[in-house]
Amino acid sequence: MNKTELTSQFVSQHQQQFQCPVCGGEITAVTDATVQCENGHSFDISKKGTLFMINAPVKTEYTDEMLRYRRQMLTAGFFEPMLQAVVQQIHHGGLVLDAGCGEGTTTKWLVQQNTNDAYVGLDISKPAINIAGSGVVNDPQPLFMVGDLAQLPFADQQVTTIVNILSPANYQEFDRVLQSGGKLIKVIPNHEYLKELRALVYPEGQHATYDNTPVKSNFIEHYGHVDFTPVHYEFKLTPELFKALFEMTPLTWQAAGRKDEILEQGLTKITADFEVGVVTRSI
């Protein structure tokens, strides 16, 4: 089967778990590369097998070039030790949502770890999902869709696990779609994340460390109790990977005028520092 057919099959098999993001109606038909709800709203499946389930396109700050550099860095394994901690927490045997999946590298890595799960990668960026849908067809194949975290295209309590990696969150929607006993796994940067790059970009010392307090406090405030696991490691960089790292993160935007100087100086390693927070929905 081609990618369009695989996506049609995926949505058909999980039809009751989806809902229309426009009206909240049930999905009643998946025909001719189109998904349609009971009230007539329709959503097209592209030739890449991606699904556009959002009211209107949203322009984001991440360019196609940035996303491709991000894919280069993540494909090289930059997130793998952190993802190993994530995959240990996934509640298997159901629908897993990678909420804010970017260009899809994390979703593709996760789906290879347990083929019994059905994976959906969702992001508001159409360019990101276009990249996610590119490449050869794998088995199993995750479903990639353009969607809004504020209007998730899933019915109430139909998602087994939500993974939210270095991405904004919408806890009200997460609570609505997550099933009883399901898990929310949120990854946030810790204080030393990319500290070597920060030192190059901000040589005067400002922003030398990352303060995750606002994000972490909001997470804890909403759920009351969160189990956090720190993940800290160093990742070796080649000149090509350092360029990819520099180009993929908004952290370096203010240093655009010093780009050549920074790339020439380079780094041979970078610190990855995360906190993996896990919440289990009460039964």
Short mmCIF file of C-alpha atoms in Angstrom, two decimals, residues 29-248:
data_model
loop_
_atom_site.label_atom_id
_atom_site.label_comp_id
_atom_site.label_asym_id
_atom_site.label_seq_id
_atom_site.Cartn_x
_atom_site.Cartn_y
_atom_site.Cartn_z
CA ALA A 29 -16.27 8.15 6.80
CA VAL A 30 -12.76 7.57 5.49
CA THR A 31 -12.99 7.38 1.69
CA ASP A 32 -10.96 8.52 -1.33
CA ALA A 33 -8.15 9.98 0.81
CA THR A 34 -10.65 12.08 2.76
CA VAL A 35 -11.71 11.93 6.40
CA GLN A 36 -15.22 13.25 7.06
CA CYS A 37 -17.22 13.92 10.22
CA GLU A 38 -20.93 13.52 10.85
CA ASN A 39 -21.52 17.22 10.21
CA GLY A 40 -19.79 17.26 6.84
CA HIS A 41 -16.39 18.70 7.75
CA SER A 42 -13.72 16.97 5.68
CA PHE A 43 -9.95 16.64 5.94
CA ASP A 44 -7.62 15.53 3.17
CA ILE A 45 -4.87 12.93 3.33
CA SER A 46 -1.83 14.02 1.31
CA LYS A 47 0.25 11.85 -1.00
CA LYS A 48 2.81 11.72 1.81
CA GLY A 49 0.16 10.15 4.01
CA THR A 50 -0.12 13.20 6.28
CA LEU A 51 -3.48 14.45 7.51
CA PHE A 52 -4.43 18.13 7.81
CA MET A 53 -6.85 18.39 10.77
CA ILE A 54 -6.86 22.06 11.67
CA ASN A 55 -9.22 24.94 10.90
CA ALA A 56 -6.66 27.04 9.03
CA PRO A 57 -2.90 27.05 8.41
CA VAL A 58 -0.80 28.59 11.18
CA LYS A 59 2.55 30.21 10.46
CA THR A 60 5.22 29.33 13.02
CA GLU A 61 8.71 30.65 13.71
CA TYR A 62 10.36 27.40 12.60
CA THR A 63 11.47 27.48 8.97
CA ASP A 64 11.88 24.47 6.71
CA GLU A 65 15.67 24.91 6.95
CA MET A 66 15.62 24.89 10.77
CA LEU A 67 13.47 21.79 10.81
CA ARG A 68 15.82 19.93 8.47
CA TYR A 69 18.80 20.80 10.65
CA ARG A 70 16.81 19.57 13.65
CA ARG A 71 16.15 16.28 11.87
CA GLN A 72 19.87 15.95 11.09
CA MET A 73 20.77 16.45 14.75
CA LEU A 74 18.10 14.13 16.12
CA THR A 75 18.74 11.43 13.52
CA ALA A 76 22.36 11.44 14.74
CA GLY A 77 21.04 10.35 18.16
CA PHE A 78 21.09 13.57 20.18
CA PHE A 79 17.82 12.75 21.98
CA GLU A 80 18.22 8.96 22.26
CA PRO A 81 19.30 8.69 25.94
CA MET A 82 16.40 10.96 26.88
CA LEU A 83 13.99 8.98 24.67
CA GLN A 84 15.12 5.79 26.39
CA ALA A 85 13.78 7.27 29.63
CA VAL A 86 10.55 8.28 27.87
CA VAL A 87 9.87 4.89 26.30
CA GLN A 88 10.21 3.16 29.69
CA GLN A 89 7.20 5.17 30.88
CA ILE A 90 4.85 4.61 27.94
CA HIS A 91 1.64 2.76 28.78
CA HIS A 92 1.69 0.24 25.94
CA GLY A 93 -1.09 -1.40 24.00
CA GLY A 94 -3.03 1.64 22.82
CA LEU A 95 -2.88 4.97 21.03
CA VAL A 96 0.23 7.06 21.74
CA LEU A 97 0.20 10.76 20.86
CA ASP A 98 3.47 12.63 20.30
CA ALA A 99 2.06 16.11 20.93
CA GLY A 100 4.28 18.71 19.31
CA CYS A 101 6.26 16.16 17.31
CA GLY A 102 8.11 18.64 15.08
CA GLU A 103 9.63 16.97 12.04
CA GLY A 104 8.75 13.52 13.36
CA THR A 105 12.12 12.04 14.31
CA THR A 106 11.06 11.36 17.90
CA THR A 107 7.81 9.71 16.78
CA LYS A 108 9.62 7.45 14.31
CA TRP A 109 12.15 6.42 16.95
CA LEU A 110 9.46 5.66 19.52
CA VAL A 111 7.35 3.60 17.13
CA GLN A 112 10.30 1.31 16.44
CA GLN A 113 10.61 0.48 20.14
CA ASN A 114 7.20 -1.14 20.47
CA THR A 115 5.26 -2.20 17.41
CA ASN A 116 2.14 -3.04 19.43
CA ASP A 117 1.33 0.65 19.89
CA ALA A 118 -0.40 2.94 17.39
CA TYR A 119 1.51 6.24 17.14
CA VAL A 120 0.27 9.65 16.05
CA GLY A 121 2.65 12.58 15.64
CA LEU A 122 0.85 15.93 15.79
CA ASP A 123 2.25 19.40 15.23
CA ILE A 124 0.77 22.78 14.31
CA SER A 125 3.52 23.35 11.72
CA LYS A 126 2.63 22.16 8.23
CA PRO A 127 6.31 22.36 7.07
CA ALA A 128 7.28 20.12 10.02
CA ILE A 129 4.64 17.53 9.18
CA ASN A 130 5.62 17.63 5.49
CA ILE A 131 9.16 16.65 6.51
CA ALA A 132 7.82 14.03 8.92
CA GLY A 133 5.85 12.41 6.11
CA SER A 134 8.80 12.23 3.74
CA GLY A 135 10.98 9.16 3.25
CA VAL A 136 10.28 5.49 2.76
CA VAL A 137 7.29 3.67 4.17
CA ASN A 138 8.17 1.83 7.38
CA ASP A 139 6.25 -0.91 9.14
CA PRO A 140 4.74 0.10 11.47
CA GLN A 141 4.13 3.59 10.13
CA PRO A 142 3.09 6.40 12.49
CA LEU A 143 0.33 8.76 11.42
CA PHE A 144 1.48 12.35 11.10
CA MET A 145 -1.05 15.16 11.20
CA VAL A 146 -1.20 18.94 11.32
CA GLY A 147 -3.27 19.76 14.38
CA ASP A 148 -3.78 22.23 17.21
CA LEU A 149 -3.04 21.31 20.83
CA ALA A 150 -5.96 23.54 21.80
CA GLN A 151 -8.38 21.46 19.70
CA LEU A 152 -7.06 17.92 19.59
CA PRO A 153 -8.76 15.71 16.98
CA PHE A 154 -9.40 12.90 19.47
CA ALA A 155 -12.54 11.85 21.29
CA ASP A 156 -12.76 11.97 25.10
CA GLN A 157 -10.50 9.51 26.97
CA GLN A 158 -9.26 7.76 23.82
CA VAL A 159 -5.48 8.29 24.06
CA THR A 160 -3.40 5.84 26.10
CA THR A 161 -0.20 7.91 26.40
CA ILE A 162 0.67 11.52 25.56
CA VAL A 163 4.33 12.36 24.96
CA ASN A 164 5.14 16.09 25.06
CA ILE A 165 8.82 16.75 24.38
CA LEU A 166 10.24 20.29 24.61
CA SER A 167 6.92 21.55 23.33
CA PRO A 168 4.08 23.75 24.58
CA ALA A 169 1.26 21.89 26.33
CA ASN A 170 -2.48 22.27 26.70
CA TYR A 171 -3.31 20.43 29.91
CA GLN A 172 -7.07 20.89 29.60
CA GLU A 173 -7.06 19.10 26.24
CA PHE A 174 -4.59 16.50 27.47
CA ASP A 175 -6.94 15.77 30.39
CA ARG A 176 -9.92 15.46 28.05
CA VAL A 177 -8.39 12.95 25.63
CA LEU A 178 -6.28 10.87 28.05
CA GLN A 179 -7.97 7.64 29.16
CA SER A 180 -8.22 6.48 32.76
CA GLY A 181 -4.89 4.97 33.80
CA GLY A 182 -3.19 6.66 30.85
CA LYS A 183 0.07 8.56 31.12
CA LEU A 184 1.26 12.06 30.28
CA ILE A 185 5.03 12.19 29.78
CA LYS A 186 6.40 15.73 29.52
CA VAL A 187 10.07 16.47 28.85
CA ILE A 188 11.40 19.90 29.80
CA PRO A 189 14.95 21.27 29.54
CA ASN A 190 16.93 21.36 32.76
CA HIS A 191 19.33 24.08 33.87
CA GLU A 192 22.43 22.94 31.96
CA TYR A 193 20.71 22.20 28.64
CA LEU A 194 23.01 23.36 25.80
CA LYS A 195 25.22 25.22 28.29
CA GLU A 196 28.27 25.21 26.01
CA LEU A 197 26.29 26.77 23.17
CA ARG A 198 24.84 29.35 25.54
CA ALA A 199 28.34 30.33 26.59
CA LEU A 200 29.29 30.94 22.95
CA VAL A 201 26.14 32.86 22.08
CA TYR A 202 26.04 34.92 25.30
CA PRO A 203 29.72 35.46 26.24
CA GLU A 204 28.82 38.09 28.86
CA GLY A 205 27.14 35.42 30.96
CA GLN A 206 23.47 36.34 30.59
CA HIS A 207 21.24 33.35 29.77
CA ALA A 208 24.18 31.07 30.65
CA THR A 209 21.72 28.61 32.18
CA TYR A 210 18.10 27.81 31.44
CA ASP A 211 15.47 28.45 34.11
CA ASN A 212 12.75 25.83 33.79
CA THR A 213 10.88 27.04 36.88
CA PRO A 214 7.87 28.63 35.11
CA VAL A 215 7.22 25.56 32.92
CA LYS A 216 7.82 23.08 35.74
CA SER A 217 5.75 25.01 38.27
CA ASN A 218 2.80 25.25 35.87
CA PHE A 219 2.98 21.51 35.26
CA ILE A 220 3.03 20.73 38.99
CA GLU A 221 0.33 23.30 39.76
CA HIS A 222 -2.05 21.66 37.32
CA TYR A 223 -1.52 18.06 38.42
CA GLY A 224 -0.48 18.39 42.05
CA HIS A 225 2.07 15.58 41.90
CA VAL A 226 4.51 14.79 39.11
CA ASP A 227 7.23 12.12 39.16
CA PHE A 228 10.39 13.66 37.69
CA THR A 229 13.43 11.80 36.44
CA PRO A 230 16.58 13.79 35.55
CA VAL A 231 18.44 12.79 32.38
CA HIS A 232 21.90 14.31 31.92
CA TYR A 233 24.60 13.40 29.38
CA GLU A 234 27.14 14.77 26.94
CA PHE A 235 26.83 14.35 23.19
CA LYS A 236 29.83 14.46 20.86
CA LEU A 237 29.72 16.91 17.98
CA THR A 238 31.36 16.93 14.57
CA PRO A 239 31.64 20.28 12.76
CA GLU A 240 28.59 19.28 10.68
CA LEU A 241 26.54 18.44 13.76
CA PHE A 242 27.59 21.64 15.50
CA LYS A 243 26.31 23.61 12.52
CA ALA A 244 23.05 21.64 12.65
CA LEU A 245 22.74 22.39 16.38
CA PHE A 246 23.42 26.09 15.83
CA GLU A 247 20.86 26.33 13.03
CA MET A 248 18.07 24.32 14.69
#
